[in-house]
Structure formats: structure tokens, C-alpha cells
XYZ file of C-alpha atoms in Angstrom:
422
model
C -163.567 150.655 82.168
C -164.708 150.008 78.592
C -164.053 146.679 76.921
C -161.001 146.508 74.621
C -161.488 147.340 70.965
C -161.846 144.510 68.483
C -160.123 144.230 65.115
C -162.688 144.258 62.314
C -165.456 146.306 63.934
C -164.171 147.983 67.110
C -167.128 147.827 69.476
C -166.564 149.545 72.819
C -168.929 148.753 75.685
C -169.622 150.201 79.130
C -172.445 150.806 81.624
C -173.873 154.183 82.620
C -174.358 155.140 86.255
C -178.056 154.274 85.916
C -177.294 150.782 84.630
C -177.809 151.232 80.887
C -175.658 149.105 78.609
C -173.813 151.155 75.957
C -172.207 149.928 72.721
C -170.189 152.391 70.647
C -168.490 152.223 67.249
C -166.375 155.230 66.286
C -166.266 155.900 62.548
C -165.387 159.094 60.720
C -166.409 158.110 57.185
C -169.287 160.639 57.178
C -170.147 163.490 59.619
C -173.218 161.699 60.957
C -174.245 160.234 64.302
C -176.678 157.308 64.630
C -178.206 156.414 68.003
C -180.533 153.604 69.039
C -182.116 153.132 72.476
C -183.898 149.810 73.071
C -185.834 148.222 75.912
C -187.452 144.892 76.798
C -190.734 146.438 75.673
C -191.718 144.448 72.602
C -195.147 143.021 71.855
C -194.435 139.866 73.888
C -194.867 142.091 76.967
C -198.489 142.997 76.138
C -200.752 142.244 79.128
C -203.560 139.735 78.672
C -206.423 141.326 76.755
C -204.374 144.421 75.906
C -202.592 143.251 72.748
C -201.416 146.346 70.923
C -200.343 148.182 74.098
C -196.610 147.853 73.353
C -197.138 149.170 69.810
C -199.235 152.127 70.964
C -196.816 153.007 73.761
C -193.856 152.938 71.401
C -195.671 154.944 68.742
C -196.790 157.546 71.311
C -193.346 158.408 72.689
C -192.977 161.457 70.445
C -196.570 162.712 70.701
C -195.765 165.016 73.614
C -193.419 165.592 76.577
C -194.400 166.341 80.174
C -193.336 169.707 81.705
C -191.088 168.077 84.301
C -187.664 169.277 83.161
C -188.579 172.579 81.483
C -191.675 173.391 79.467
C -194.023 170.742 78.113
C -193.574 169.983 74.420
C -196.347 169.243 71.921
C -196.241 166.781 69.020
C -195.928 169.596 66.481
C -193.076 171.188 68.444
C -191.262 167.832 68.598
C -191.599 167.377 64.840
C -190.493 170.980 64.160
C -187.450 170.691 66.418
C -186.251 167.477 64.796
C -186.814 169.041 61.352
C -184.917 172.222 62.324
C -181.908 170.168 63.402
C -182.022 168.030 60.240
C -182.580 164.933 62.364
C -184.242 161.738 61.195
C -185.973 159.754 63.921
C -188.237 156.758 64.197
C -189.782 154.479 66.773
C -189.221 150.752 66.318
C -190.746 147.630 67.778
C -190.560 143.854 67.353
C -191.922 140.978 69.413
C -188.860 141.148 71.702
C -187.693 144.750 71.815
C -188.842 148.317 71.324
C -187.156 151.692 71.234
C -186.223 154.770 69.282
C -183.550 155.731 66.748
C -182.028 159.072 65.831
C -179.779 160.165 62.965
C -178.271 163.632 63.148
C -175.169 165.530 62.049
C -172.307 164.741 64.404
C -171.300 168.358 65.047
C -172.082 168.969 68.722
C -173.930 172.230 68.090
C -176.142 170.506 65.500
C -176.774 167.325 67.454
C -177.201 168.688 70.976
C -180.826 169.838 70.680
C -181.990 166.650 68.901
C -180.327 164.355 71.452
C -181.779 166.354 74.342
C -185.247 166.102 72.797
C -184.951 162.337 72.257
C -183.774 161.894 75.859
C -186.801 163.789 77.158
C -189.400 162.005 75.052
C -188.022 158.621 76.119
C -188.030 159.584 79.809
C -191.174 161.692 80.206
C -193.666 161.227 77.350
C -197.024 162.885 78.057
C -199.214 160.430 76.089
C -201.901 163.014 75.166
C -205.381 161.496 75.436
C -206.706 162.931 72.174
C -203.718 161.721 70.151
C -203.976 158.273 71.724
C -207.590 158.036 70.579
C -206.498 159.051 67.085
C -203.746 156.434 67.024
C -206.079 153.746 68.370
C -208.538 154.392 65.554
C -205.726 154.251 63.008
C -204.475 150.950 64.438
C -207.997 149.482 64.444
C -208.454 150.522 60.799
C -205.091 148.972 59.915
C -205.988 145.696 61.649
C -209.346 145.514 59.860
C -207.638 146.166 56.515
C -205.029 143.491 57.231
C -207.788 140.980 57.972
C -208.872 141.227 54.312
C -205.411 140.386 52.890
C -204.537 136.698 52.464
C -200.843 137.121 53.268
C -201.649 138.916 56.550
C -204.275 136.317 57.465
C -201.702 133.576 56.827
C -199.102 135.202 59.081
C -201.568 135.789 61.934
C -202.986 132.267 61.726
C -199.516 130.735 61.520
C -198.389 132.617 64.654
C -201.451 131.446 66.562
C -201.037 127.843 65.463
C -197.346 127.459 66.299
C -197.308 129.454 69.542
C -200.779 128.709 70.945
C -201.187 130.754 74.150
C -197.578 132.040 74.241
C -197.222 135.833 73.813
C -195.400 135.255 70.495
C -198.674 133.918 69.113
C -200.830 136.905 70.066
C -201.868 139.720 67.723
C -203.794 142.939 68.379
C -207.514 142.847 67.635
C -209.894 145.785 67.229
C -211.378 144.880 70.608
C -208.055 144.700 72.457
C -206.904 148.027 70.973
C -210.145 149.827 71.867
C -209.801 148.656 75.487
C -206.387 150.342 75.941
C -206.355 153.543 78.016
C -203.840 156.292 78.640
C -203.244 154.830 82.119
C -202.206 151.577 80.423
C -199.568 153.452 78.402
C -198.265 155.286 81.471
C -197.989 152.023 83.422
C -196.343 150.131 80.536
C -193.807 152.922 80.038
C -192.990 153.079 83.758
C -192.431 149.322 83.867
C -190.501 148.763 80.647
C -188.807 151.981 79.501
C -186.274 152.000 82.325
C -182.601 152.918 82.479
C -181.356 149.686 84.012
C -182.810 147.623 81.147
C -181.886 150.014 78.318
C -179.416 149.231 75.551
C -177.929 152.387 74.017
C -176.094 151.908 70.721
C -174.063 154.723 69.152
C -172.305 154.735 65.779
C -170.651 157.706 64.187
C -168.294 160.607 63.868
C -167.539 161.321 67.539
C -164.965 160.203 70.073
C -165.554 158.019 73.116
C -165.714 160.977 75.504
C -168.608 162.506 73.564
C -170.290 159.090 73.301
C -170.092 158.751 77.085
C -171.716 162.170 77.514
C -174.544 161.262 75.135
C -175.208 157.897 76.785
C -175.194 159.479 80.244
C -177.668 162.148 79.115
C -180.046 159.575 77.622
C -179.822 157.296 80.662
C -179.923 159.974 83.355
C -183.603 160.904 83.256
C -185.029 157.461 82.510
C -186.849 155.842 85.427
C -185.119 153.008 87.276
C -186.969 149.788 88.114
C -186.090 147.633 91.098
C -188.479 144.854 90.051
C -187.654 142.019 87.711
C -189.970 141.558 84.757
C -192.089 138.403 85.026
C -190.683 135.336 83.300
C -192.507 134.431 80.125
C -193.893 130.914 79.553
C -191.766 128.416 77.707
C -192.427 127.841 74.021
C -194.224 124.522 73.795
C -193.527 121.856 71.198
C -195.886 122.015 68.243
C -197.850 119.090 66.850
C -198.279 118.737 63.125
C -201.540 120.153 61.802
C -202.929 121.777 58.671
C -205.336 124.702 58.779
C -207.113 125.856 55.636
C -208.710 129.297 55.586
C -211.099 130.120 52.765
C -210.445 133.369 50.873
C -211.381 134.660 47.403
C -207.733 135.339 46.505
C -206.675 133.988 43.125
C -203.769 132.103 44.680
C -203.267 129.992 47.775
C -200.888 131.559 50.312
C -198.992 128.827 52.143
C -196.856 128.951 55.296
C -195.417 125.995 57.153
C -192.985 125.674 60.002
C -192.501 125.469 63.749
C -190.719 127.190 66.664
C -187.032 126.474 66.215
C -184.177 128.669 67.423
C -183.183 131.272 70.003
C -180.685 134.089 69.537
C -177.254 132.912 70.596
C -177.970 129.231 69.902
C -174.782 127.281 69.212
C -176.433 125.785 66.112
C -176.968 129.234 64.553
C -174.161 129.112 61.985
C -174.896 125.548 60.873
C -178.576 126.519 60.525
C -177.639 129.634 58.550
C -175.636 127.580 56.074
C -178.277 124.852 55.939
C -181.120 127.281 55.351
C -179.240 128.982 52.515
C -179.044 125.606 50.784
C -182.619 124.631 51.567
C -184.582 127.777 50.767
C -182.659 130.942 51.574
C -180.359 131.020 48.575
C -182.761 132.213 45.891
C -182.656 130.308 42.616
C -179.850 128.049 43.831
C -181.864 126.694 46.772
C -183.354 123.214 46.761
C -186.919 124.371 47.344
C -186.731 126.797 44.431
C -185.252 124.152 42.163
C -187.812 121.494 43.073
C -190.941 123.650 43.245
C -190.371 126.344 40.625
C -187.683 125.219 38.210
C -188.605 121.548 37.839
C -192.368 121.697 38.304
C -193.534 125.291 37.864
C -195.722 125.073 40.958
C -194.837 128.509 42.320
C -193.141 131.685 41.131
C -191.206 131.918 44.378
C -190.575 129.884 47.522
C -188.338 130.618 50.503
C -187.335 129.320 53.902
C -185.891 131.180 56.853
C -185.066 130.975 60.548
C -186.082 133.948 62.706
C -184.146 133.667 65.990
C -185.718 135.510 68.931
C -185.176 135.709 72.685
C -187.172 132.494 72.951
C -187.564 129.979 70.132
C -188.309 131.960 66.985
C -189.926 130.304 63.975
C -188.613 128.354 61.038
C -190.826 129.294 58.084
C -191.325 128.044 54.539
C -193.507 130.333 52.450
C -194.921 130.153 48.924
C -197.870 131.162 46.760
C -199.392 128.895 44.156
C -202.548 128.353 42.161
C -205.257 126.944 44.409
C -205.519 123.723 42.418
C -201.740 123.172 42.795
C -201.536 123.769 46.545
C -201.594 120.094 47.498
C -198.913 119.223 44.947
C -196.723 122.111 46.078
C -197.011 121.010 49.694
C -196.112 117.407 48.841
C -192.966 118.571 47.069
C -192.105 120.904 49.952
C -192.422 118.093 52.492
C -190.449 115.622 50.396
C -187.674 118.189 49.833
C -187.506 118.893 53.556
C -187.506 115.199 54.419
C -184.723 114.449 51.961
C -182.608 117.328 53.232
C -183.040 116.278 56.860
C -182.190 112.649 56.045
C -179.237 113.252 53.738
C -177.916 116.718 54.538
C -176.206 118.907 51.941
C -173.864 117.779 49.180
C -170.249 118.912 49.254
C -170.893 121.263 46.324
C -173.962 122.806 47.972
C -172.082 123.287 51.219
C -169.129 125.031 49.584
C -171.317 127.256 47.421
C -173.399 128.343 50.415
C -170.375 129.103 52.575
C -168.677 131.041 49.773
C -171.734 133.201 49.213
C -172.347 133.885 52.916
C -168.701 134.784 53.551
C -168.311 136.921 50.433
C -171.534 138.856 51.015
C -171.035 139.418 54.746
C -169.328 142.775 54.314
C -172.526 144.113 52.711
C -174.248 143.708 56.085
C -171.923 146.397 57.508
C -171.479 148.782 54.575
C -173.161 151.786 56.178
C -173.658 153.257 59.637
C -177.315 152.304 59.949
C -176.586 148.635 59.281
C -173.786 148.720 61.846
C -176.155 150.368 64.340
C -178.736 147.613 63.924
C -176.072 144.917 64.269
C -174.572 146.299 67.479
C -178.089 146.903 68.859
C -178.783 143.236 68.235
C -175.513 142.242 69.921
C -176.313 144.411 72.930
C -179.925 143.392 73.404
C -179.427 139.653 72.877
C -176.159 139.595 74.847
C -174.115 138.168 72.023
C -170.306 138.183 72.306
C -168.648 141.511 71.432
C -166.543 139.675 68.832
C -169.683 138.222 67.190
C -169.148 140.123 63.934
C -165.375 139.623 63.910
C -165.752 135.843 64.142
C -168.854 135.534 61.919
C -167.110 134.486 58.714
C -164.753 132.110 60.555
C -167.754 130.451 62.188
C -169.417 130.012 58.788
C -166.242 128.633 57.212
C -165.864 125.896 59.816
C -169.381 124.497 59.317
C -169.339 120.935 57.945
C -172.016 118.910 56.145
C -172.387 116.844 59.321
C -172.899 120.030 61.348
C -175.693 121.142 59.011
C -177.475 117.810 59.069
C -177.245 117.460 62.847
C -178.366 121.034 63.560
C -181.301 120.919 61.151
C -182.490 117.653 62.690
C -182.149 119.024 66.216
C -184.379 121.977 65.375
C -186.796 120.670 62.723
C -189.230 117.814 62.236
C -191.684 117.674 59.343
C -194.062 115.713 61.575
C -194.271 118.638 64.017
C -194.693 121.387 61.441
C -197.840 123.474 61.217
C -199.210 124.252 57.748
C -201.512 127.186 56.995
C -203.188 127.574 53.593
C -205.199 130.724 52.932
C -207.336 130.765 49.812
C -207.790 127.028 49.337
């Protein structure tokens, strides 16, 4: 039996026979169908010494299909078939999750061929050797190019410094990518792209019966795993440090922060409100007022929380003239310290809550946004009424809630600072 529909965004949920979780939102605003299939196959699952394997596996899904159920299919045939059906498709990957999305006209005759093709490439990709070598060389070239850019160097260094030897802190290197073989892709796919760990999200102009048929088709041919994935190490507490990386860039690129919050954390809404006040609210935020408006130390500064399956980072980022980097950091630290000690003012709190509540509808104003939101709910096991109760949860946040939550998750003494270009 599916779960009962909810008021604001009626999400229906069920399991396929093969153990895939399905979330479905029926909407007839436009004759389009959006589908997302996700797995616990993000970059955090890269084996030791094989960083980049998850990315290559995900990017190779539509490079060819094995001749197991019908004829084999080449990359060019896959591209032509999607084009002939008017379908838009893409692979997607983050640290936590990886998968594939499809957008196609909802008419069954139009969508049938595209959905069948996506189901096959997810279940039985052929991973052609010659195309893997091509993609490896492209990834190596991209990594080498990134290593020349100060903003990319800052992000990579920051990840390493706050996560140490945890998988969240690892990045692909030219050496790790070159070491990856086709057998590695086959093994990774067999382990991670499995039906009983899949989350299938469907949004669009169909009824529940058709959605059930689509989910069953996608799930049916995926392999099933009877082994649990290995538990990942805990995210360790960081210790305050500053790392300066020389670079000929005209400006210093600065990141500071620490591991902070998981998806589903009970502090999430207080942190969301608090971060809007601190550095997420554009020109109204404290960091922007103190660093740009009052002192002209940076054109822009921001802060954000990035919740993940394990503790995702809290980040403050800015660029400034090299000679002003120390001053900008002092102001950043003092602003953070003051906010943690005093919390928000009543006016700041109300302004932040008003903006977050009034702008929330924009997060669901098209099918693709809804698809990403229900995919997130499904993968991170958030409550089905998460979106329906979102604004109420924001409205009930108090100044005391913000102060307490920010202090539970943040400490300026434990924050890592990375400066590239100084």
C-alpha cells in the first residue's frame, strides 16, 4: 500500500518487488515526465587509491549497453534514441549519491522507448574500454586544469584539512584516475547500482498506475545485493589551523569552516535561519555588512551549511586583496564570535524568517525542482511531510534556538582556514 497523500505537495511512496524505494508526485501542469534514479554510489564510496572511480562509473553508464536483454547498444545509438524521443537525460553525482535523470514527454508512446533505454543502461552498462580511456584522459586534463585555479585549490585543500583521512576529504588525482580499470567500473556498478538500494523519484503528468509500471520496469533488471555496504568512518573533530598556499592570483581566496551538520539533524531549521542572518542573506547578512559595507575588504562574502549523510561542512568564503587578507579574517572571526555569543536580534530573526517563508514556494515552482526535493527526501530518509511542514518549522524558530544550535555545531577555535594566493 502507498502512503497517504499529503496536503501541499502530495508525495506518494511505495517499494517495488526488488526493494527499490519509489516517491511519486502527480502533476498535470505540463505534459512532461521527470524521473530520477539514485544510489549510494557517490564519491565517498571510492576505494582507497581509486578516487575518481565513482565519477567515471556514473559518467560511463550511457556509453554502451550489454547485449543481455536484446541487442547491444552503442554510445551513438543511445544518444540518437534519446534525441529521437525528445528526451533530456543526465548523469549526476555528489559525495553521497549518484544516479541518472530523464525528462521526456508524458505520453506513453513517446516516453516508453526512453524509459526502457534508461532502465537498460542503469542495469547493464557495457563500459567500453576505449571510451573509458577517453574519459579518463578527459578527467585527468580537467584535474590538472583545476589545479591551476585558486578557487579550486582552495576547495580541495579545505576538504583535505577538515576531513583528514575521511572519504569526504578525498579528491581524484591524475595518478588515481589513471590506475582505474574497466574491471573496477564493473565491480563498483555491481556493488552499488543495485535495486534494493535504489531511490526512484517520479514527477509528472501520469497517474499512479503508470508510475508503478515505470518504477517496476526500472527496478526489475537492476542487480540485487545481499551484502551490506561497509560502514564509513566517523567524521572526526577538527582542530583550528590556518594553511596558506602561494599562488600568483591577484586576490587571496579564503575559506574557513568545519564539519557541522548531517541531513535530518533536529537543529537544521534553527541553523538555516541563523545562517541567513550570518552570511546567507546577501547584503542583509552580518558578514556582508561588516566586511564589505563597513570596511570594503571584499566584494562578496557568504556562509553556508552543506548537510550530508555524515557531518557536512559549514563554510565561510570570500575573496580579497592579498594585503587585506589578514584584516578580512580578523573581521570574519570577530563577527562569528559575536554572533555565537549574542545570537540574533529580534529584527534580524523576524526578517530572516519572513524571507525564508516567503521565498519557499520558489523552491517548488517547476517539476525539476520538485524532483530534486523528493529525491533528497527519499535518499536521506526525511519525513514525507518535510516540505509541508517546512515553513511552520521555520516560523517556530526562536532567537534562543538559533544561538543554541549555532553553538552546538560551530566553534571558531576549531575552524580550519585556507588562504590561496597569500
